[in-house]
Short mmCIF file of C-alpha atoms and ligand atoms in Angstrom, two decimals:
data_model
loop_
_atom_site.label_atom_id
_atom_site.label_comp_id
_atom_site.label_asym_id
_atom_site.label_seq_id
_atom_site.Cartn_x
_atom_site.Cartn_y
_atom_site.Cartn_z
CA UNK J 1 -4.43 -25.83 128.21
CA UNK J 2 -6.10 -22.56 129.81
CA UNK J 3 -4.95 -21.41 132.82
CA UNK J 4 -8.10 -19.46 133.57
CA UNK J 5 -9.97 -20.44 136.85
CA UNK J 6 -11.48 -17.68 138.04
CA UNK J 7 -11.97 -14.39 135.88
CA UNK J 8 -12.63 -11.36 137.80
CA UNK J 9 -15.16 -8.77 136.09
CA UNK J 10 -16.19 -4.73 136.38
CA UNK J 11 -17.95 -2.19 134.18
CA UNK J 12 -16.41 1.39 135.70
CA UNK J 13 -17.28 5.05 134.54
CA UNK J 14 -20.65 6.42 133.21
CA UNK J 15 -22.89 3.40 131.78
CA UNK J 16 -23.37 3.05 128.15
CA UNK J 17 -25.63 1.25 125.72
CA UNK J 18 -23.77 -2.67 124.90
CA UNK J 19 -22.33 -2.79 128.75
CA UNK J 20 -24.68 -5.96 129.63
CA UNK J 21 -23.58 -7.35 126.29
CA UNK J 22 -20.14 -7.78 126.90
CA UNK J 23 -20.74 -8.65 130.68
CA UNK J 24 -22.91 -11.54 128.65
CA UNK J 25 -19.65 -11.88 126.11
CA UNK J 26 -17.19 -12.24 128.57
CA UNK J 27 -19.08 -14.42 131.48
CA UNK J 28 -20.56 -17.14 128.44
CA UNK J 29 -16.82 -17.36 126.78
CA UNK J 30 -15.10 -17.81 129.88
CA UNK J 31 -17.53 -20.77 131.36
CA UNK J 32 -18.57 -22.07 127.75
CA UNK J 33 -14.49 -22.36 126.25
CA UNK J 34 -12.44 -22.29 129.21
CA UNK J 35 -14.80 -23.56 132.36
CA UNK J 36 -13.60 -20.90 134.54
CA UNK J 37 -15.86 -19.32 137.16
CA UNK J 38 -16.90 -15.85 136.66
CA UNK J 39 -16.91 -13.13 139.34
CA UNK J 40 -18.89 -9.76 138.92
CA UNK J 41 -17.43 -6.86 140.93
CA UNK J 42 -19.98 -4.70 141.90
CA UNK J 43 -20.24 -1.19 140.80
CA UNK J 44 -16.87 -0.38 139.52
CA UNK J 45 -13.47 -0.17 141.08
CA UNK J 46 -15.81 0.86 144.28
CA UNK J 47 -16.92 -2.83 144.53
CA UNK J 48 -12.77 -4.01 144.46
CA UNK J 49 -11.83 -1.45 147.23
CA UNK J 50 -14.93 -2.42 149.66
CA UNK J 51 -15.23 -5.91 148.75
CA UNK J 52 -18.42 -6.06 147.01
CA UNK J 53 -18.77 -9.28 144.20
CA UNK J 54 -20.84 -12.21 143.70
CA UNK J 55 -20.23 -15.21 141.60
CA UNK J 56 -21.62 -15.08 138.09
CA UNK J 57 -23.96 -18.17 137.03
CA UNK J 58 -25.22 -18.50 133.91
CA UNK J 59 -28.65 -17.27 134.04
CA UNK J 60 -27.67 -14.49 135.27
CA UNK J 61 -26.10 -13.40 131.89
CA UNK J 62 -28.47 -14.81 129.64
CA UNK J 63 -31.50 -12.94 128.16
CA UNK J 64 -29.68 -9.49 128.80
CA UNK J 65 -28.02 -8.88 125.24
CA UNK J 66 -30.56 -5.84 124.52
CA UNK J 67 -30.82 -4.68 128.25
CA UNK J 68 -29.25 -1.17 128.46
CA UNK J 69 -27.21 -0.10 132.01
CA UNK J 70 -24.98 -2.62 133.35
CA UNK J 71 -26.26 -5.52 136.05
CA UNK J 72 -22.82 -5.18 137.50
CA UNK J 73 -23.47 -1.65 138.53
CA UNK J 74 -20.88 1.02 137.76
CA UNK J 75 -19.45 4.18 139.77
CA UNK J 76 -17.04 7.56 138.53
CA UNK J 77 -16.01 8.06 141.77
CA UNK J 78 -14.40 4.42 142.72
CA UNK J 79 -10.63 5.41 141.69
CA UNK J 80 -8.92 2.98 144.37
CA UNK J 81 -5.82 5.80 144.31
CA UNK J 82 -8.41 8.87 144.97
CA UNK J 83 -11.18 7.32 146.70
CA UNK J 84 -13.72 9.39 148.56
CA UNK J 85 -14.46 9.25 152.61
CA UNK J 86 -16.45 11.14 154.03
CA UNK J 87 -15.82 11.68 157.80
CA UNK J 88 -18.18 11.77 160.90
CA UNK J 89 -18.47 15.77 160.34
CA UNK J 90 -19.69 15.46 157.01
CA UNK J 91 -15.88 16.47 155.19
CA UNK J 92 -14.89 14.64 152.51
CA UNK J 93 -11.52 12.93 152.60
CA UNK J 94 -9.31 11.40 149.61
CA UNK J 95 -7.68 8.38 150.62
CA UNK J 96 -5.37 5.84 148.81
CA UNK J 97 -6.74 2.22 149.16
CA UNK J 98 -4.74 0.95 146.31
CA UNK J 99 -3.67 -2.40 148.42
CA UNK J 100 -7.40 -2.73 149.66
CA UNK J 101 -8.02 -3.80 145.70
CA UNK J 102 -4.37 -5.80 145.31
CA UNK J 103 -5.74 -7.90 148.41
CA UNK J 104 -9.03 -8.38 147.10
CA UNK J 105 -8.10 -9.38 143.78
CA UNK J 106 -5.33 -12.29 145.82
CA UNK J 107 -7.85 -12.80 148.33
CA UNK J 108 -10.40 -14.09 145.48
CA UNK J 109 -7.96 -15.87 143.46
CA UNK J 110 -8.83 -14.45 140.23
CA UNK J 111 -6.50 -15.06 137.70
CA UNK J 112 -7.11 -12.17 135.81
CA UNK J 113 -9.76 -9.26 135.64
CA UNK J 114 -11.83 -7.86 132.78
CA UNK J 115 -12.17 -4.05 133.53
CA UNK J 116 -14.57 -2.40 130.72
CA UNK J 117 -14.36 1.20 130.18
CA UNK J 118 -13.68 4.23 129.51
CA UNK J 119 -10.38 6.43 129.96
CA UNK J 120 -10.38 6.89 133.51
CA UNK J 121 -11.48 3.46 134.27
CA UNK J 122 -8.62 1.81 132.03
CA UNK J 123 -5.90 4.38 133.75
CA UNK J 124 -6.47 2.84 136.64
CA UNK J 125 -6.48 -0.70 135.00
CA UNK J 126 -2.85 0.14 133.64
CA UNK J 127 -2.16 1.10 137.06
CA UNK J 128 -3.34 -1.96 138.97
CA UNK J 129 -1.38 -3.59 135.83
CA UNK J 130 1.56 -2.31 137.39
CA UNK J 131 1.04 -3.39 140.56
CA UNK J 132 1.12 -6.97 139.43
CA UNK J 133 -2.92 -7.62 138.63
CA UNK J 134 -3.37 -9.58 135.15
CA UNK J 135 -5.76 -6.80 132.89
CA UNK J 136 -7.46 -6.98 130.02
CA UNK J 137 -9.22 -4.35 128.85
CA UNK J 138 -12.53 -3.38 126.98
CA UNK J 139 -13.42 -0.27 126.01
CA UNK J 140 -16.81 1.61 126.46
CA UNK J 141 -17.78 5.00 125.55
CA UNK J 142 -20.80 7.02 124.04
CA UNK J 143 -17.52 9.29 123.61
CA UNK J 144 -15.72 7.18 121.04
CA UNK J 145 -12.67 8.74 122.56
CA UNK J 146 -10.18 6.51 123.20
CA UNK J 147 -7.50 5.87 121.40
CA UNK J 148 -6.59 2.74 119.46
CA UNK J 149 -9.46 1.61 118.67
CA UNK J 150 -11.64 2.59 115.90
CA UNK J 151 -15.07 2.88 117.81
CA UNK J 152 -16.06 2.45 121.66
CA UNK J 153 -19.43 0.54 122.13
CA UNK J 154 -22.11 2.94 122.77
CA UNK J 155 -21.22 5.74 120.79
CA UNK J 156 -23.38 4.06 117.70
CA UNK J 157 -26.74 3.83 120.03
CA UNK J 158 -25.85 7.69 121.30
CA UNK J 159 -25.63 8.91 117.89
CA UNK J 160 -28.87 6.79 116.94
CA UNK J 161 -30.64 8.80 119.92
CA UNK J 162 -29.01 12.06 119.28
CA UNK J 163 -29.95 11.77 115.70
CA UNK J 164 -33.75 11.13 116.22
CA UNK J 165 -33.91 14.09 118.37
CA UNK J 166 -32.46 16.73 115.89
CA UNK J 167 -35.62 14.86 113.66
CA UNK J 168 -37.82 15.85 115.92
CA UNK J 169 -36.50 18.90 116.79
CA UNK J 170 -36.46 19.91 112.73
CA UNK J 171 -40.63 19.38 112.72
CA UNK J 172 -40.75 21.78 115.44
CA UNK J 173 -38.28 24.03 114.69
CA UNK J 174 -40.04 24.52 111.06
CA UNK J 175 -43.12 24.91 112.35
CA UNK J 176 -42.32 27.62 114.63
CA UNK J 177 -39.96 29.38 112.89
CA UNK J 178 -37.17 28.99 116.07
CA UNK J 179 -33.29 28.38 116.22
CA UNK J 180 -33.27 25.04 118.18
CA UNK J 181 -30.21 24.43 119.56
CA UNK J 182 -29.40 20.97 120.72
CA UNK J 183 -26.38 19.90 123.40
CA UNK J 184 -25.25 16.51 123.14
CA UNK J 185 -22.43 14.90 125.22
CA UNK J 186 -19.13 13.76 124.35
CA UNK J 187 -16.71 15.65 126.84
CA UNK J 188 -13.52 16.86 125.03
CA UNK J 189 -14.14 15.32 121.96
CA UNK J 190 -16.89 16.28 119.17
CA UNK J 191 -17.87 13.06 118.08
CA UNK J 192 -21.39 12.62 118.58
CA UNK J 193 -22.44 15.84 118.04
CA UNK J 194 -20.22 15.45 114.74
CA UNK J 195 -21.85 12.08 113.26
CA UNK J 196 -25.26 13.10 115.25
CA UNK J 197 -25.33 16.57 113.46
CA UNK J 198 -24.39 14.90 109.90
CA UNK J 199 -26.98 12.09 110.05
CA UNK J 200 -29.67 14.55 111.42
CA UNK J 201 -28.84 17.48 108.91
CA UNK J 202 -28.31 20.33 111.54
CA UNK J 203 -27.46 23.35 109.73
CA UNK J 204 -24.45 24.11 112.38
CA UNK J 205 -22.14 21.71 114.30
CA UNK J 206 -19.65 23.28 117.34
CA UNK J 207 -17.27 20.74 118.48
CA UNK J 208 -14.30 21.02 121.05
CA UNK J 209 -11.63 20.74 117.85
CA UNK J 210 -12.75 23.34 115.78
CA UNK J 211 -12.77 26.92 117.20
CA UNK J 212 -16.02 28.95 116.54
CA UNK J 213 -16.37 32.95 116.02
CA UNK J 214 -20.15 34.43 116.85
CA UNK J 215 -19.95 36.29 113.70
CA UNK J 216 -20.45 33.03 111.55
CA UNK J 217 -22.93 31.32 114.05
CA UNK J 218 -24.99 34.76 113.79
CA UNK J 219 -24.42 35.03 109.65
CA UNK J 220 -25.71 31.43 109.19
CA UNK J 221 -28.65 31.65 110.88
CA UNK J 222 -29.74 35.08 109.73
CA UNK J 223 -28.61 33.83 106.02
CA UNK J 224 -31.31 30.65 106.12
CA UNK J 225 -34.06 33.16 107.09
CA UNK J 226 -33.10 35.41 104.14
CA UNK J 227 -33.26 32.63 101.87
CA UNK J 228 -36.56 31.44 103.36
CA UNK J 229 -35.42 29.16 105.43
CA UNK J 230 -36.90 30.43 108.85
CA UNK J 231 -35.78 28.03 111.10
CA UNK J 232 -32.11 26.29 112.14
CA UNK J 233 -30.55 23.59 114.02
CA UNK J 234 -27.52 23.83 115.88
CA UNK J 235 -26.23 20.68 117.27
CA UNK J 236 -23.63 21.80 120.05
CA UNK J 237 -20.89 19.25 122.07
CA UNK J 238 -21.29 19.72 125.77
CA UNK J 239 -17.50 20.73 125.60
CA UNK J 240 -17.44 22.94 122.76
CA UNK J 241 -15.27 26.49 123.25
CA UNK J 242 -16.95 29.59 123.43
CA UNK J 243 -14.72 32.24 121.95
CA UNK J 244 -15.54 35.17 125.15
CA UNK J 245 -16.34 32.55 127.78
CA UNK J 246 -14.48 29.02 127.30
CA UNK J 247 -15.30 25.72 128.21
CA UNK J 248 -18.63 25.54 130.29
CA UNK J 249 -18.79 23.49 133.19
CA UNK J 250 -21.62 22.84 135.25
CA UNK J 251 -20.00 21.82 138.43
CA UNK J 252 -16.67 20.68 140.52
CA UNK J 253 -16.79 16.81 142.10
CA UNK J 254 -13.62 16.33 143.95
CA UNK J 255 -14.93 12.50 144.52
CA UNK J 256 -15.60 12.19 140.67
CA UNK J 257 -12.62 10.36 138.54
CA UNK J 258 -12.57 13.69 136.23
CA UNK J 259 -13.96 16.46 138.73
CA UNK J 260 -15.26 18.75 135.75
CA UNK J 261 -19.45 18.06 134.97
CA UNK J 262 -20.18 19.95 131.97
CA UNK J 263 -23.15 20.95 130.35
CA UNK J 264 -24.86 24.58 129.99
CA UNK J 265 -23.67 25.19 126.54
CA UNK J 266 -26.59 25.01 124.71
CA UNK J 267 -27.93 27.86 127.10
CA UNK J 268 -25.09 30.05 126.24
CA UNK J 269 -25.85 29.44 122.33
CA UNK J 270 -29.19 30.37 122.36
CA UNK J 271 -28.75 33.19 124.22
CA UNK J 272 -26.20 34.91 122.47
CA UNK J 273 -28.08 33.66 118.95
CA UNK J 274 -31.20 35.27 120.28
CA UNK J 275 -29.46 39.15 121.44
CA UNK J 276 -27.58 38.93 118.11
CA UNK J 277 -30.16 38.16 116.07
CA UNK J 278 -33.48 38.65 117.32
CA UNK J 279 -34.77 35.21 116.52
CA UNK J 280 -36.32 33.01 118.57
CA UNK J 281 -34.17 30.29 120.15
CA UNK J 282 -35.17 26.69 122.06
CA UNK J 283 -32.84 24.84 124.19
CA UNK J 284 -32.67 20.81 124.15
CA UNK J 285 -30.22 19.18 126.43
CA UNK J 286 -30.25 15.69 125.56
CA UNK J 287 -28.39 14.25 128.51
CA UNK J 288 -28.61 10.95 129.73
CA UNK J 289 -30.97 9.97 126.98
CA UNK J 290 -28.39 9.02 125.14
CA UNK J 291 -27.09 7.14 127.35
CA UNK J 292 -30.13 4.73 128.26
CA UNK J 293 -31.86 2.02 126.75
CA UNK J 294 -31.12 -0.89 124.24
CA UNK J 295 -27.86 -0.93 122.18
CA UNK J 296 -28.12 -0.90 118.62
CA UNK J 297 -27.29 -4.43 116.37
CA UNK J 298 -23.92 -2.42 115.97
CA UNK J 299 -23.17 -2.01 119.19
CA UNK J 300 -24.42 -5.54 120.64
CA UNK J 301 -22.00 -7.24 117.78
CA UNK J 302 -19.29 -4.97 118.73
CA UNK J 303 -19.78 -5.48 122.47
CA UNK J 304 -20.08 -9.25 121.88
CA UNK J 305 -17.03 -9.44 119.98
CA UNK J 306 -15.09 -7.78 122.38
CA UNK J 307 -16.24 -9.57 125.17
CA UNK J 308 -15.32 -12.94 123.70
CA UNK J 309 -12.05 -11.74 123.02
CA UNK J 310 -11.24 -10.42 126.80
CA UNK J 311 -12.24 -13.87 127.68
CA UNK J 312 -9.54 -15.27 124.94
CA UNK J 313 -6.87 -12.91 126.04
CA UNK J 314 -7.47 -13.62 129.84
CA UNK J 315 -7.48 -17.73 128.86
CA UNK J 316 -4.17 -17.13 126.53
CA UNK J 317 -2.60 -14.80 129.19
CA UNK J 318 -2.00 -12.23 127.08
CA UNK J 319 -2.02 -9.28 129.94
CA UNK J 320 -2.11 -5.32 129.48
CA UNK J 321 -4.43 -5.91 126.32
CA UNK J 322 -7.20 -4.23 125.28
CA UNK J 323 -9.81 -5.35 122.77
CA UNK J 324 -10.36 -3.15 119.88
CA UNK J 325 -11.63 -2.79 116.38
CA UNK J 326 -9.42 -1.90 113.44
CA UNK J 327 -10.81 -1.79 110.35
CA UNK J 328 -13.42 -4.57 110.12
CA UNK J 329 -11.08 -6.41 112.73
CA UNK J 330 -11.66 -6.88 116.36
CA UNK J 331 -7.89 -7.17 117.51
CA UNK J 332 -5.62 -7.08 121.05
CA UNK J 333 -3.73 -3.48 121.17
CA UNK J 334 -1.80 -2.74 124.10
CA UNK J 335 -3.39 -0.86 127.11
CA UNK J 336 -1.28 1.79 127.09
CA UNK J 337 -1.82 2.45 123.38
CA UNK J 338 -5.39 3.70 124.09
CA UNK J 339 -4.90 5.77 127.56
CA UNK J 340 -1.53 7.32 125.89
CA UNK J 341 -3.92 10.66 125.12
CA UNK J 342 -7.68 11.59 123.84
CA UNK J 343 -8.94 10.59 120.74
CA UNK J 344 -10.30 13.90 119.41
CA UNK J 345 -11.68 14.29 116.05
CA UNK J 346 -8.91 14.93 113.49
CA UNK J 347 -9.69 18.58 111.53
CA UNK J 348 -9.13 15.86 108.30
CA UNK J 349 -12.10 13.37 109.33
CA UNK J 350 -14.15 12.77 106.09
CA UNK J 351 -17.29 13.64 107.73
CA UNK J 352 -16.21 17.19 108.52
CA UNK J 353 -15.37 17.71 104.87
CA UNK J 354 -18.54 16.04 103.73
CA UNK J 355 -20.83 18.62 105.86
CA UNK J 356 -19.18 21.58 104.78
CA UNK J 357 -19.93 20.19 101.14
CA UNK J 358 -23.72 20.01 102.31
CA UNK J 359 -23.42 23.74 103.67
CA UNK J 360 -23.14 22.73 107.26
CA UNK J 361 -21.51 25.47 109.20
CA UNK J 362 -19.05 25.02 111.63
CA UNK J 363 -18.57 28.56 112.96
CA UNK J 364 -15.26 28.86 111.60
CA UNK J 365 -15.86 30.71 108.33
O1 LIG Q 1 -18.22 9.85 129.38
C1 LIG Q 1 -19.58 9.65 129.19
C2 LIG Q 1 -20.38 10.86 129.62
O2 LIG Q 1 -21.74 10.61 129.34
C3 LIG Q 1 -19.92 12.18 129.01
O3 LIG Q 1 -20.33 12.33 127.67
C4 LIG Q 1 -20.51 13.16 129.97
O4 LIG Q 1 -19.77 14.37 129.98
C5 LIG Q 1 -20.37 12.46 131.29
O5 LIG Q 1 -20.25 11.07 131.01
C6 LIG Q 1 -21.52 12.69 132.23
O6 LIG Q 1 -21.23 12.07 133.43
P1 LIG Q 1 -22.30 11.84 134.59
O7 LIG Q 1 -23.14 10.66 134.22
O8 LIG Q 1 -21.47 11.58 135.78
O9 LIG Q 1 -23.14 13.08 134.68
#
C-alpha cells in the first residue's frame, strides 16, 4: 500500500522543451496509480520560499504533452540558501531562507516532492534532502550535462532546432560566399553544438573540451575556398575557450544560481576569421530558440517515462533518487550520482571521431 498523499511538484532552472510533459507524467501517475493529490509549486524553488502553489487537478495536465515552457513556471534565481532581496534603496541582499522552504514543505503535508532539473536545481534538492525533505529527482537540460544519466530531456529538441538552423544557414552561406558562424548554448559542456554541428555538417565544431589554436580555424576556412568551396560553417558552444581571450561571458548576476551569462563567442569568431582571412563572416546566435516550442517524440517519451517513474519512486519511498536513462532503460540512480561533477563530452565520444573522419575540423590540428 502507497504511502503517497500529497506529492509536492517544481520545474527550477532555465525551461526546456518536455518540461510540461513530465509535469503531465508525474501529476497523471500520482492521481491515476496512487490517488494522491498533486501540488504545483510555482516558479521554482522561488514558489517554496514565498509560498506560492496551487493544487493540481486533472485538466490542468491534460492536453499539454506537446506544449513547450513549463505551466508551473520556473526561476534561476530561487536558490532558498542564496536567495535575492532587494532592499528599500534598491541594494540587493542574499539571504538564507532555507527553513522558509522546510516549513512550507511540513506546512503542506507533502509527502514527498518532485524537483525537475538541471544541476543547480538538483544541488539544492540534495540539500533540502539533507535537511529531512523526501526528493526525487528528474533531470532537464538542453545541456545534456548531468551526470548519470545518458540524456537530459530537451537536449534532443535543441539539437533538432540547432540543426535546422546550420541548414539554413548552409543555403545562405553558399550563396554568398560568407563564413557563417553559428553560437549555440550548452554552458561548459559541448554537446549541442557537438551533435548539432554533426547532424548539420558544419565544416568546424569548437567545444569547451577540446582546446582550439586560430591557426587551424584560419587554415580550414581558407583551405575550402582553395578547393572551391567558398563558403563555411562554424558551429561554436557559447562556452568554448578562446586561446588569447578565454571563456566569454556576457554578464555577472549575483541573484542568478550560476552568476556567469555567457554568450558573445560567435562575435569573437567571426571577427578574428574575418582580420585573418579576409573573408566575409555572419554571426547567428541562436539563443533561446532552442529552447522554445514543442518537444520532439524523443523527448516527450523520455519526459513521460521519467515522470511516471518520479511518481513510482515517491509512491515506493525510494528518496534521494533520480530518474534516468541507461542504455534503453529508464532506471532510479542516486541523486548524488548526477550532481557529483559535469558531464562534459569525453575527447573518446564516437561522434567526435566520426566528424574528424568526415573532415570536420575541430581547431586542434
Ligand atoms: O542551462 C540551459 C541554458 O539554456 C544554457 O545553455 C545557457 O547558458 C543558459 O541556460 C541561459 O540562461 P538564461 O535563460 O538565464 O539566459
Amino acid at each position: 500500500m502507497s504511502k503517497l498523499t500529497r506529492l509536492g511538484l517544481l520545474t527550477g532552472g532555465g525551461d526546456c522543451p518536455g518540461l510540461n510533459a513530465v509535469i503531465r507524467a508525474v501529476a497523471k501517475s500520482a492521481m491515476n496509480d496512487y490517488g494522491a493529490t498533486v501540488i504545483g509549486i510555482e516558479d521554482g524553488y522561488e514558489g517554496l520560499v514565498l509560498g506560492r502553489m496551487r493544487e493540481l487537478q486533472n485538466t490542468d495536465v491534460s492536453g499539454i504533452i506537446n506544449l513547450g515552457g513549463t505551466l508551473l513556471g520556473t526561476s534561476n534565481k530561487g536558490d532558498p540558501w542564496h536567495f535575492p532581496v532587494t532592499g528599500a534603496g534598491g541594494q540587493v541582499e542574499i539571504r538564507d531562507f532555507s527553513d522558509r522552504v522546510v516549513d512550507h514543505y511540513r506546512h503542506w503535508q507533502l509527502d514527498a516532492l518532485v524537483a525537475i532539473g538541471g544541476d543547480g536545481t538538483l544541488n539544492i534538492a540534495a540539500k533540502l534532502g539533507a535537511r529531512g525533505l523526501n526528493i526525487v529527482g528528474v533531470p532537464k537540460t538542453i545541456d545534456n550535462d548531468l551526470m548519470a544519466t545518458d540524456r537530459t530531456f530537451g537536449h534532443d529538441t535543441a539539437v533538432a532546432v540547432a540543426t535546422e538552423a546550420i541548414d539554413r544557414l548552409h543555403t545562405t552561406a553558399s550563396a554568398h560566399h560568407r563564413v557563417m558562424v553559428i553560437e549555440v548554448m550548452g554552458r561548459y559542456a559541448g554537446w549541442i553544438a557537438l551533435s548539432a554541428g554533426l547532424a548539420g555538417g558544419a565544416d568546424i565544431i569548437l567545444i569547451p573540451e577540446i582546446p582550439f589554436q586560430w591557426e587551424a580555424v584560419y587554415r580550414k576556412v581558407r583551405e575550402r575556398s582553395r578547393h572551391g568551396k567558398r563558403f563555411s560553417i562554424v558551429c561554436v558552444a557559447e562556452g568554448a575557450r578562446c586561446p588569447d581571450v578565454g571563456e566569454i561571458v556576457k554578464s555577472f548576476d549575483v541573484k542568478r544560481t550560476d552568476a556567469r551569462q555567457l554568450g558573445g563567442v560567435a562575435d569573437y569568431v567571426a571577427r578574428k576569421i574575418t582580420e585573418a582571412t579576409e573573408l566575409e563572416t555572419r554571426v547567428t546566435v541562436l539563443g533561446h530558440l532552442q529552447r522554445g516550442g514543442a518537444p520532439t517524440p524523443f523527448d516527450r517519451i523520455l519526459a513521460t517515462q521519467f515522470g511516471a517513474l518520479a511518481a513510482r519512486l515517491a509512491a515506493e519511498g525510494q528518496f534521494g533518487m533520480m530518474t534516468a536513462l541507461r542504455g534503453t532503460q529508464i532506471v532510479p540512480v542516486p541523486l548524488q550520482d548526477a550532481i557529483a561533477q559535469l558531464k562534459q563530452v569525453p575527447l573518446d565520444n564516437p561522434m567526435i571521431a566520426a566528424a574528424r573522419s568526415v573532415g570536420t575540423c575541430f581547431g586542434d590540428a
